[in-house]
Coordinates of C-alpha atoms in Angstrom, one line a residue:
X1 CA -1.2 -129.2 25.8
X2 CA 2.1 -128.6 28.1
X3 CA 5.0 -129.7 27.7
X4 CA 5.2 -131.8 30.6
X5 CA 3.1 -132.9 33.4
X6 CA 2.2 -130.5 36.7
X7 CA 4.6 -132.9 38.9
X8 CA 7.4 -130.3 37.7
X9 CA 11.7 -131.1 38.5
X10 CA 14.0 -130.1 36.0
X11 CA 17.4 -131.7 37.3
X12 CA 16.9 -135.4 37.4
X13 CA 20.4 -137.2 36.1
X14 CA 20.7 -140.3 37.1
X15 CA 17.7 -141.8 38.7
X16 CA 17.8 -144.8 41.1
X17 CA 15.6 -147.5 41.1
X18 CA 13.2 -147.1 43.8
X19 CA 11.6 -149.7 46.4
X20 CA 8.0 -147.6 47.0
X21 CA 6.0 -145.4 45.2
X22 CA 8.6 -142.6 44.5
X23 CA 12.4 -141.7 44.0
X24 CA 13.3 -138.6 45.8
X25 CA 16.0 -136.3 43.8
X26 CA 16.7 -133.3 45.5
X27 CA 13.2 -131.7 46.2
X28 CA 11.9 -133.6 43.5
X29 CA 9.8 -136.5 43.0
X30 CA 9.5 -139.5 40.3
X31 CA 6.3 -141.3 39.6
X32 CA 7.3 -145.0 40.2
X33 CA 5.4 -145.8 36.5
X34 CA 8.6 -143.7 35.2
X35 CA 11.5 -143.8 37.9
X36 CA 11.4 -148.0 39.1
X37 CA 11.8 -148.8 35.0
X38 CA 15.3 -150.6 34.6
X39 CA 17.6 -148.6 32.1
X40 CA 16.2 -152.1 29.8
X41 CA 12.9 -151.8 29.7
X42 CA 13.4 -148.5 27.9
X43 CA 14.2 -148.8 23.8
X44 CA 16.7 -145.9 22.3
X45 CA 14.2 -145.2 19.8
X46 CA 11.7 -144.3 22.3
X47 CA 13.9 -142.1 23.8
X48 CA 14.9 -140.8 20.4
X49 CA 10.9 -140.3 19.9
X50 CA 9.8 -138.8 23.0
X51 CA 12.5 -135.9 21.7
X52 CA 11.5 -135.7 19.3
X53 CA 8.0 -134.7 20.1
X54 CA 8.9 -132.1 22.6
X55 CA 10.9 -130.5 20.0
X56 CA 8.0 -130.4 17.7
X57 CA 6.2 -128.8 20.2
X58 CA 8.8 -126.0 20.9
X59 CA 9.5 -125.3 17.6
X60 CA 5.5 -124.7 16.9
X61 CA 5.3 -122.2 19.4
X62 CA 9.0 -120.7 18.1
X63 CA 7.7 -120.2 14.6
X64 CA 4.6 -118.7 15.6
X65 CA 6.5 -115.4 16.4
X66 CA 7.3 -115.3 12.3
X67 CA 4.7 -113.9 10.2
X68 CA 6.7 -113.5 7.0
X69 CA 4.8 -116.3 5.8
X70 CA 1.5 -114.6 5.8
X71 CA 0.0 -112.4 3.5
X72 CA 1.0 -108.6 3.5
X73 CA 4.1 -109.6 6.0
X74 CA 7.5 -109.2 5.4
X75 CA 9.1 -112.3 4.2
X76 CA 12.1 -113.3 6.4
X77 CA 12.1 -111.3 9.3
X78 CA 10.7 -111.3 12.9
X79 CA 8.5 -108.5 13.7
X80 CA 9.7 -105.8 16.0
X81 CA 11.4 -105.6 18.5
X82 CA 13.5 -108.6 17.3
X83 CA 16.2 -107.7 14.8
X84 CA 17.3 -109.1 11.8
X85 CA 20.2 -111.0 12.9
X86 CA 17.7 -113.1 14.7
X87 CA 15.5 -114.3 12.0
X88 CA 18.6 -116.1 10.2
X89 CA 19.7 -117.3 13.7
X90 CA 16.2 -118.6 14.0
X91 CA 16.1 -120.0 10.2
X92 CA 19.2 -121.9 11.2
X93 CA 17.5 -123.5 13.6
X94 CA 14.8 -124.6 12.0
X95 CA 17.7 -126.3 9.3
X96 CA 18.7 -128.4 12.4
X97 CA 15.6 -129.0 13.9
X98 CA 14.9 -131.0 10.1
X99 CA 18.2 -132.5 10.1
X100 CA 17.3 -133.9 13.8
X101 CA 13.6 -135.2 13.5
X102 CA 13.1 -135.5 10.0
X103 CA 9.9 -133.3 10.1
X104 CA 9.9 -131.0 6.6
X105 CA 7.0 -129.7 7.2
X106 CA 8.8 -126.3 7.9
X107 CA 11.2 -126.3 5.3
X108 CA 9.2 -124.2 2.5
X109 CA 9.0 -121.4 5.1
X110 CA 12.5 -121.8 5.7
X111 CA 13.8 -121.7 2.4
X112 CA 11.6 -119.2 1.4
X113 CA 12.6 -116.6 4.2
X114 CA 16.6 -117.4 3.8
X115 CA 16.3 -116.2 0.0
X116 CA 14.0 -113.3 0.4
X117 CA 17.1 -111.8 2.8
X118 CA 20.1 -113.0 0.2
X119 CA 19.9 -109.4 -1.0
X120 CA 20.3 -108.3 -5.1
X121 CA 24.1 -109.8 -4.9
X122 CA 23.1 -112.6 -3.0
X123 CA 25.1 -112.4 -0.3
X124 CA 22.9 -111.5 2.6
X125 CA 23.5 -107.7 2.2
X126 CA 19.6 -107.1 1.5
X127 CA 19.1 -102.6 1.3
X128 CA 16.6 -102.7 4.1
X129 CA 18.8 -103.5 6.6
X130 CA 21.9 -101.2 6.3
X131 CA 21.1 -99.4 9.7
X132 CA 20.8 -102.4 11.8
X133 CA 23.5 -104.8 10.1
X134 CA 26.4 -105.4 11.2
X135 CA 28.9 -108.2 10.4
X136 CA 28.1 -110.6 13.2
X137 CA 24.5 -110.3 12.0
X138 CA 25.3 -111.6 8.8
X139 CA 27.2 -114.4 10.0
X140 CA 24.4 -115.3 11.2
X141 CA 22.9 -115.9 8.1
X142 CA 25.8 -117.4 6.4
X143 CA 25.6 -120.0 9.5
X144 CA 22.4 -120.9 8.2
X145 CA 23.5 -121.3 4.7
X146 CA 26.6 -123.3 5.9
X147 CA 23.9 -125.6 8.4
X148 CA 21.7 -126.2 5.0
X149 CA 24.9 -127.0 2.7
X150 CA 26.6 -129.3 5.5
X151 CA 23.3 -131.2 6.2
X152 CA 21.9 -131.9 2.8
X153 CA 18.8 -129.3 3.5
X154 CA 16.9 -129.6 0.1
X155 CA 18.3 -127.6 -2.5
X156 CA 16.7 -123.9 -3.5
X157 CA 15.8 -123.4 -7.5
X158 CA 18.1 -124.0 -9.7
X159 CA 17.2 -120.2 -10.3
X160 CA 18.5 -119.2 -7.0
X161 CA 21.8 -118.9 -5.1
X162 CA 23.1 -121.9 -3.5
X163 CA 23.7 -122.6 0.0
X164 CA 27.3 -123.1 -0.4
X165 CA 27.7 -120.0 -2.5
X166 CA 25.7 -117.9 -0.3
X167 CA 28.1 -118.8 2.7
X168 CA 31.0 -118.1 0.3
X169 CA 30.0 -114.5 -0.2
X170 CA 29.5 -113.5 3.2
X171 CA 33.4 -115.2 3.5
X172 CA 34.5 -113.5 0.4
X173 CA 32.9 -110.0 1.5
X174 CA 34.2 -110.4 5.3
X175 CA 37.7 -111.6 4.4
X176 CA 37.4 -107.7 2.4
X177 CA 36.6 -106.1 5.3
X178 CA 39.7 -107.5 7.1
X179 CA 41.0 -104.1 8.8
X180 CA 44.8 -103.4 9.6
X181 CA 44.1 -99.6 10.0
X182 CA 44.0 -100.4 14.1
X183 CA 44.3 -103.2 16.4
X184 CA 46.8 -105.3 13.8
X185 CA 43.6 -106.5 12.3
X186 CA 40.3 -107.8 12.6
X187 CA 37.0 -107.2 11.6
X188 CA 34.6 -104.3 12.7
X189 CA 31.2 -105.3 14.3
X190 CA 29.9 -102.6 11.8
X191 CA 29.7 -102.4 8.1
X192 CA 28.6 -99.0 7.9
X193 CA 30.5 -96.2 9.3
X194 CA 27.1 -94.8 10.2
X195 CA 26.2 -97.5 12.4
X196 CA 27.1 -97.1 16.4
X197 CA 29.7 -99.7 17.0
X198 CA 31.8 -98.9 14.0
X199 CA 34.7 -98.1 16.2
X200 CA 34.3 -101.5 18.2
X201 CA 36.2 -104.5 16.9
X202 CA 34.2 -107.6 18.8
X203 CA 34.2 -111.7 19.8
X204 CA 31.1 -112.3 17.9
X205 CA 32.2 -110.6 14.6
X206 CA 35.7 -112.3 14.7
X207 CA 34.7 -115.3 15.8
X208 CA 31.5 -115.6 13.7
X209 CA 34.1 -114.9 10.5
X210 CA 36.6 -117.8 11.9
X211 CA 33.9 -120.3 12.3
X212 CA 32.8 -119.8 8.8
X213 CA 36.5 -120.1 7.5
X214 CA 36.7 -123.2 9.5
X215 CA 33.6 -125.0 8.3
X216 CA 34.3 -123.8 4.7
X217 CA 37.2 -125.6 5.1
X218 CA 36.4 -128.6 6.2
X219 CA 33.3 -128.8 3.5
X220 CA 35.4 -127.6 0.5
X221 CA 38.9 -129.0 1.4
X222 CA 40.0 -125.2 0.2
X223 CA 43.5 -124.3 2.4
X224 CA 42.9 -120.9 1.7
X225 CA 39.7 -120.9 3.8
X226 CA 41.7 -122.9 6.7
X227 CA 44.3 -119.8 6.3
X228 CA 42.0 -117.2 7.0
X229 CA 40.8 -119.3 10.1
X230 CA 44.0 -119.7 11.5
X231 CA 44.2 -115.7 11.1
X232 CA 41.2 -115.1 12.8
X233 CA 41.9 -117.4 15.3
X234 CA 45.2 -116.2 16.2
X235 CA 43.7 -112.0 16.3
X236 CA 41.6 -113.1 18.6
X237 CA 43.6 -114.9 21.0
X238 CA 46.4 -112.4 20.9
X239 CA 43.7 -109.3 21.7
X240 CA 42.6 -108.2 25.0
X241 CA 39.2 -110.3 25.0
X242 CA 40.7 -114.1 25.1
X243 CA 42.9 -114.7 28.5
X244 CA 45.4 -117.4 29.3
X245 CA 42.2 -119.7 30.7
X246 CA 40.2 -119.4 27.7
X247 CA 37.7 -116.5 29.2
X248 CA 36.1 -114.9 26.5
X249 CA 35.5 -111.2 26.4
X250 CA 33.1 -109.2 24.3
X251 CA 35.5 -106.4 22.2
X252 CA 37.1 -103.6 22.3
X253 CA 37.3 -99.8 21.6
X254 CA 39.3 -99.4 18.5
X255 CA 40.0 -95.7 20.1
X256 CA 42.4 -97.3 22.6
X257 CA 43.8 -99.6 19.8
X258 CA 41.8 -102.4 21.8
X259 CA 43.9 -102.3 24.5
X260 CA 41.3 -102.3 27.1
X261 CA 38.6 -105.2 27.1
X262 CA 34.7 -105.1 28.0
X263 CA 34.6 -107.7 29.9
X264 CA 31.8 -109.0 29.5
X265 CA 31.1 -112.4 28.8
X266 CA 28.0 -114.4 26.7
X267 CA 27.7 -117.7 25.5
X268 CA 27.6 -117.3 22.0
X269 CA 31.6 -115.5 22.1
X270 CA 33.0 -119.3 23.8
X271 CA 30.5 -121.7 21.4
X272 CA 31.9 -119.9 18.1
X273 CA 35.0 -120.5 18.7
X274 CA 34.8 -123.7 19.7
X275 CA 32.0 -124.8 16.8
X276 CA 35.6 -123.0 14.7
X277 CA 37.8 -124.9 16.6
X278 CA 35.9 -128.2 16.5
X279 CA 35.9 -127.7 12.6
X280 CA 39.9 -127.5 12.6
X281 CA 40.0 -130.5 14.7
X282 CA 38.2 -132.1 12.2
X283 CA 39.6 -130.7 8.8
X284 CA 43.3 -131.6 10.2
X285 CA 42.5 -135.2 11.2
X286 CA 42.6 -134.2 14.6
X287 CA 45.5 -131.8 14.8
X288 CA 46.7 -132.2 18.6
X289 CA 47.1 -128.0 18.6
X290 CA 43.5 -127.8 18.0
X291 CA 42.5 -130.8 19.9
X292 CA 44.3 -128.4 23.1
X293 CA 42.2 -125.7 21.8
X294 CA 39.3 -127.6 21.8
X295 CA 39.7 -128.6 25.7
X296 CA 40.9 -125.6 26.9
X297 CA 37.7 -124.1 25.1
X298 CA 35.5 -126.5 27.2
X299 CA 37.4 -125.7 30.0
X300 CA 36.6 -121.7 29.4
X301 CA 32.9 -122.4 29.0
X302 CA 32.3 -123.7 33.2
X303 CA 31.7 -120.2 33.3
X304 CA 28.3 -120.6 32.0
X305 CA 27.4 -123.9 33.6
X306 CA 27.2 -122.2 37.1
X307 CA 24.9 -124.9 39.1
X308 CA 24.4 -128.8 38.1
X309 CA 26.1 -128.8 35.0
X310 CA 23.2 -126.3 33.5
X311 CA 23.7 -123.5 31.0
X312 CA 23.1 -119.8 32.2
X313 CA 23.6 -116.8 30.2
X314 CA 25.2 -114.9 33.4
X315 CA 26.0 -111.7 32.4
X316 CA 22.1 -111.2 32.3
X317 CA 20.1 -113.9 33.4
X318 CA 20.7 -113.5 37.4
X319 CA 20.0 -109.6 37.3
X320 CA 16.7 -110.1 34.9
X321 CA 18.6 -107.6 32.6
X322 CA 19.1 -109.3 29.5
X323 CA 17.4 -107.4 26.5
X324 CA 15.9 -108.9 23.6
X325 CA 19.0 -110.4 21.5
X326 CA 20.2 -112.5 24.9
X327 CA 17.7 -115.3 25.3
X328 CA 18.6 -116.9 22.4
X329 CA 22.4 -117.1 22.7
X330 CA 22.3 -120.0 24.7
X331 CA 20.9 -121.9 21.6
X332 CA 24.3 -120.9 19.4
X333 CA 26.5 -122.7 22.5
X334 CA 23.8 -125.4 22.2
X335 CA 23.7 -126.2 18.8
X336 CA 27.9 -125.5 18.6
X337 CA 28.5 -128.2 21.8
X338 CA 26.8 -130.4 20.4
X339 CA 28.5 -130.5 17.1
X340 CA 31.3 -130.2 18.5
X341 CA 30.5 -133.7 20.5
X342 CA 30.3 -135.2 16.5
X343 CA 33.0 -134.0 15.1
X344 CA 35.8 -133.5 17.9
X345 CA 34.7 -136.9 19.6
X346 CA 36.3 -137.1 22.6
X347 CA 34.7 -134.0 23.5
X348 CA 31.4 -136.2 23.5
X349 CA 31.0 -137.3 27.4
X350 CA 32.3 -133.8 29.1
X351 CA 29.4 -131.9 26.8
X352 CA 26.6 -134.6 26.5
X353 CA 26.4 -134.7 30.8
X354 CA 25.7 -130.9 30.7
X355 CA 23.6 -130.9 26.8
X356 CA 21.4 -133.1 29.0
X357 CA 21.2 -131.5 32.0
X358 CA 20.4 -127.9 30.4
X359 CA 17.7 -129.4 27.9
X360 CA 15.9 -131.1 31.7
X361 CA 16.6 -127.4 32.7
X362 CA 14.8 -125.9 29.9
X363 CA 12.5 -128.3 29.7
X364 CA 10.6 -126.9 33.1
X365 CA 11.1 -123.3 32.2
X366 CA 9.1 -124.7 29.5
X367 CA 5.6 -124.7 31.3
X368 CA 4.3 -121.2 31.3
X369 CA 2.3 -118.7 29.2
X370 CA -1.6 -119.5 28.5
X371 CA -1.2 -122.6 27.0
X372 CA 1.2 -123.9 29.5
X373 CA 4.0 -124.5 27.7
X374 CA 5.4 -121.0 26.9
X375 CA 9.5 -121.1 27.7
X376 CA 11.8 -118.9 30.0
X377 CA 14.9 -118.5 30.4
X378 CA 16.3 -119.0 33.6
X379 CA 16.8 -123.3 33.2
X380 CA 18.3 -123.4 36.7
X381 CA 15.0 -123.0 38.5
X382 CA 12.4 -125.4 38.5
X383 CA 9.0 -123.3 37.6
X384 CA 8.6 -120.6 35.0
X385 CA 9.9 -117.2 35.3
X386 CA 7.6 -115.4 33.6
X387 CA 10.0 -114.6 30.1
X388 CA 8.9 -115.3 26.6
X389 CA 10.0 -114.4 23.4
X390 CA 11.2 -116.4 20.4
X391 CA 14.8 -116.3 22.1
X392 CA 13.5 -118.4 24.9
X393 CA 12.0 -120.2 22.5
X394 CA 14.9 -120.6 20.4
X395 CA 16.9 -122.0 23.0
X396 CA 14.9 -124.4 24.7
X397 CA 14.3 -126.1 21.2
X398 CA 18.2 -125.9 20.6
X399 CA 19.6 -127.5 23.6
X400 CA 16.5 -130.5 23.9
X401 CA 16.9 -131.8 19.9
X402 CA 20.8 -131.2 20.4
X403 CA 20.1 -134.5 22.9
X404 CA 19.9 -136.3 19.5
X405 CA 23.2 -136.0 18.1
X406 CA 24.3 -139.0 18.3
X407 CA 21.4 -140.6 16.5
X408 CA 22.4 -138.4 13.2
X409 CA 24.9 -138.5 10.8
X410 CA 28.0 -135.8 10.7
X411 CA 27.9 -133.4 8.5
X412 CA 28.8 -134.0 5.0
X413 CA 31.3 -132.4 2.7
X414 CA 31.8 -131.3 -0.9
X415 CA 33.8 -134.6 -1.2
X416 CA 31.7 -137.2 0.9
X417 CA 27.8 -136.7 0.2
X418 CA 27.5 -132.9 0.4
X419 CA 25.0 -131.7 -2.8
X420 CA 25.1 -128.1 -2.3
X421 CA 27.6 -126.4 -5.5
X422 CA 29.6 -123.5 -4.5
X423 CA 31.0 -120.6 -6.3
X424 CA 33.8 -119.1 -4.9
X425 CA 33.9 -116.0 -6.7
X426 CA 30.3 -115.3 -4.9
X427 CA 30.6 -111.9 -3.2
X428 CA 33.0 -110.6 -5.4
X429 CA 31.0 -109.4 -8.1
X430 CA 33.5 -111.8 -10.7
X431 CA 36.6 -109.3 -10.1
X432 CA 37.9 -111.1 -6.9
X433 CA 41.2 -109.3 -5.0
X434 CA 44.2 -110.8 -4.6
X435 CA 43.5 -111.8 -0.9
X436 CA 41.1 -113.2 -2.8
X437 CA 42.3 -115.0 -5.3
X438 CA 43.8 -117.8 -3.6
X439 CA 39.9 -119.3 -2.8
X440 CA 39.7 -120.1 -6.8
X441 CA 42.2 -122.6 -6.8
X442 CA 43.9 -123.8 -4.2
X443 CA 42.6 -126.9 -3.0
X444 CA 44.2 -128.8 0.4
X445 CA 47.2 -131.2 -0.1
X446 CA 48.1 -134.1 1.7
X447 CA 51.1 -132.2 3.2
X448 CA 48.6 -129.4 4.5
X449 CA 46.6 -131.7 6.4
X450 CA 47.1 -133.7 9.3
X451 CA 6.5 -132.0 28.8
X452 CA 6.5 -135.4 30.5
X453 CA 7.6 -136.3 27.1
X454 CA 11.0 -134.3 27.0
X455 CA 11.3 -134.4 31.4
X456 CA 11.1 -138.7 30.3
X457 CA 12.9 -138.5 27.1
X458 CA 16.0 -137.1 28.9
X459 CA 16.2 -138.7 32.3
X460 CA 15.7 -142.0 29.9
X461 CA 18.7 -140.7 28.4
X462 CA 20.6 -140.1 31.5
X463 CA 19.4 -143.9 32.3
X464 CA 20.3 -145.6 29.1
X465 CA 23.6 -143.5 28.6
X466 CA 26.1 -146.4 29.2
X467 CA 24.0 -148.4 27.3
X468 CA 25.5 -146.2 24.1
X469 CA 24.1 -144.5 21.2
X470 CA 24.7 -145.2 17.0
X471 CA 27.3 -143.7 16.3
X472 CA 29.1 -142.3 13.1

């Protein structure tokens, strides 16, 4: 079944009623049984519904790419030529797409693939994967972990690491790797010195490690966590890769002391460190330094939003050169906007116009393949472009459930609902450092803190906007 009907337009915000049998947008034409329906005559829980159901649909065809779940396959990992990173990425996901619809029916898989990767010190370090991993990858997973503990995923066996303390021990383990040898600090993208890429300290890495800081922080009220993300923060923005307008670059060559940026310039760089920033906003009662950070973040991400408010991976997408790690870095910006909408609220109008926009976009990339509803990537143009893979997948099912953001709760914390029990010795194998040390007790202060279905769904959305969403 496709995902929406063969009368195909992607870019339909803010339909007029129409006196005949069609409403013209653009090139584009509107069924009158859709487009001459009043804003009233359509109920928020339809709307809520029909998304619903699209993202069911995107998510089947996402999962079928993982075989870890049958017999004789690898548990936890997508088959080749798809990396490890991408399986947590895609795990994550999956956390959010529960958290949004309510559908469990994926969550043994889920659970089951996040702990066969924790590794024997549970910490997402599994042997396997020394040649491909890199720290950015397992940030990644900790993401994941962080997603389960923040939205109440169901809990693993009590015989198992929990959610919390796995995302504490890739913290505990990165804040280790800290490196002041070059570059007055930062973190490597590599682990292992055998690994190409040792010598390169990039966005992702960094700014995977200050997101983490900055959601532990606002879960555990710890202000040694929110110290470590103010560290990060600042290494970044003083190197080479963030300019005075908030363009993000990729790294830099530790050879010339990072000194001399690669300029190029992916969504997932700007959407970490504003999920980070975002998270500071929130754990500081809406700090008005990180409130500016937040903005000028926004601000920085236009790049990527090239034509009608729709998301575009640029450094790739135009040329047809992105490889098979790209496609699915527009979900990370997805999934971090639209959190950032909850949490940093008066982010919510400026993101939700292009969160809506994108998922119409990816919505008719979502209409090839032989059953019709196979995804691309390209969400700017209105018919399929012939891509596939689980990272077009991926983010097509990120930016259409993020529409429902507003129709979920935030996400909790250790204090306020949040079941998930941490142990912030995790990582540390019970001897933790100095730099350390500070996680085990010190805990914030007052004084520290300040288809037809989705194509309807969404131009319903766009229609009952300023009728307003439940919000928390």
């Amino acid at each position: 079944m496709a995902l929406m009907s063969p009368w195909r337009w992607t870019w339909i915000l803010g339909i007029r009623v129409c006196p005949d049998h069609a409403v013209r947008q653009g090139d584009h034409f509107l069924p009158k049984a859709l487009a001459c329906k009043r804003p009233a005559d359509f109920g928020l829980r339809e709307v809520a519904e029909s998304i619903k159901k699209a993202a069911s649909t995107v998510a089947y065809d996402m999962m079928s790419y993982y075989k870890g779940n049958q017999s004789g396959q690898p548990e936890g990992l997508l088959p080749e030529p798809y990396y490890w990173w991408e399986a947590g990425a895609m795990f994550g996901q999956m956390i959010e797409y529960w958290f949004y619809t309510g559908d469990s029916s994926y969550n043994e898989v889920v659970t089951n693939g996040l702990l066969a990767q924790v590794g024997p010190e549970n910490d997402f370090m599994p042997p396997n994967q020394t040649k491909t991993e890199g720290n950015d990858d397992q940030a990644f997973w900790a993401f994941a972990a962080m997603s389960a503990a923040e939205m109440n995923f169901p809990d693993p066996p009590s015989d198992k690491p929990s959610w919390l303390s796995l995302a504490q021990a890739v913290f505990n383990l990165q804040a280790s790797r800290w490196d002041t040898t070059t570059c007055g600090g930062g973190l490597r993208w590599q682990i292992f010195s055998f690994n190409k890429g040792y010598d390169y300290k990039n966005t992702i890495s960094n700014g995977g490690f200050f997101q983490l800081a900055a959601r532990l922080a606002r879960y555990t009220g710890n202000e040694t966590y929110s110290e470590w993300a103010i560290k990060s923060w600042d290494w970044v923005q003083n190197s080479v890769v963030f300019t005075d307008d908030y363009q993000i670059y990729d790294g830099s060559q530790m050879a010339n002391n990072c000194t001399i940026p690669s300029k190029y310039q992916w969504t997932y760089n700007v959407g970490t460190m504003l999920m980070g920033a975002a998270n500071m906003y929130n754990h500081t009662n809406g700090d008005a330094l990180w409130r500016s950070r937040v903005e000028k973040l926004l601000k920085g991400a236009e790049t990527f939003f090239p034509q009608r408010n729709i998301m575009s991976e640029v450094a790739c997408e135009p040329q047809q050169t992105c490889n098979n790690d790209q496609p699915s870095f527009k979900a990370y910006l997805s999934r971090w906007m639209a959190a950032t909408a909850q949490i940093a609220p008066f982010t919510e109008d400026r993101i939700m116009i292009k969160l809506r926009a994108s998922a119409i976009g990816a919505a008719g990339q979502c209409s090839g393949g032989s059953n019709g509803r196979t995804c691309g990537r390209r969400w700017y143009q209105p018919q399929w472009d012939g891509k596939l893979g689980p990272g077009e997948q991926m983010s097509a099912l990120s930016v259409i459930q993020a529409n429902l953001i507003q129709k979920v709760k935030p996400p909790v914390t250790e204090q306020k609902g949040g079941t998930s029990q941490g142990d912030p010795t995790a990582g540390t194998h019970g001897d933790p450092t100095n730099i350390l040390e500070p996680v085990l007790t010190r805990k914030i202060t007052m004084g520290d803190r300040a288809g037809a279905g989705i194509i309807t769904a969404l131009v319903l959305t766009s229609l009952v906007g300023t009728m307003g969403w439940i919000c928390y």
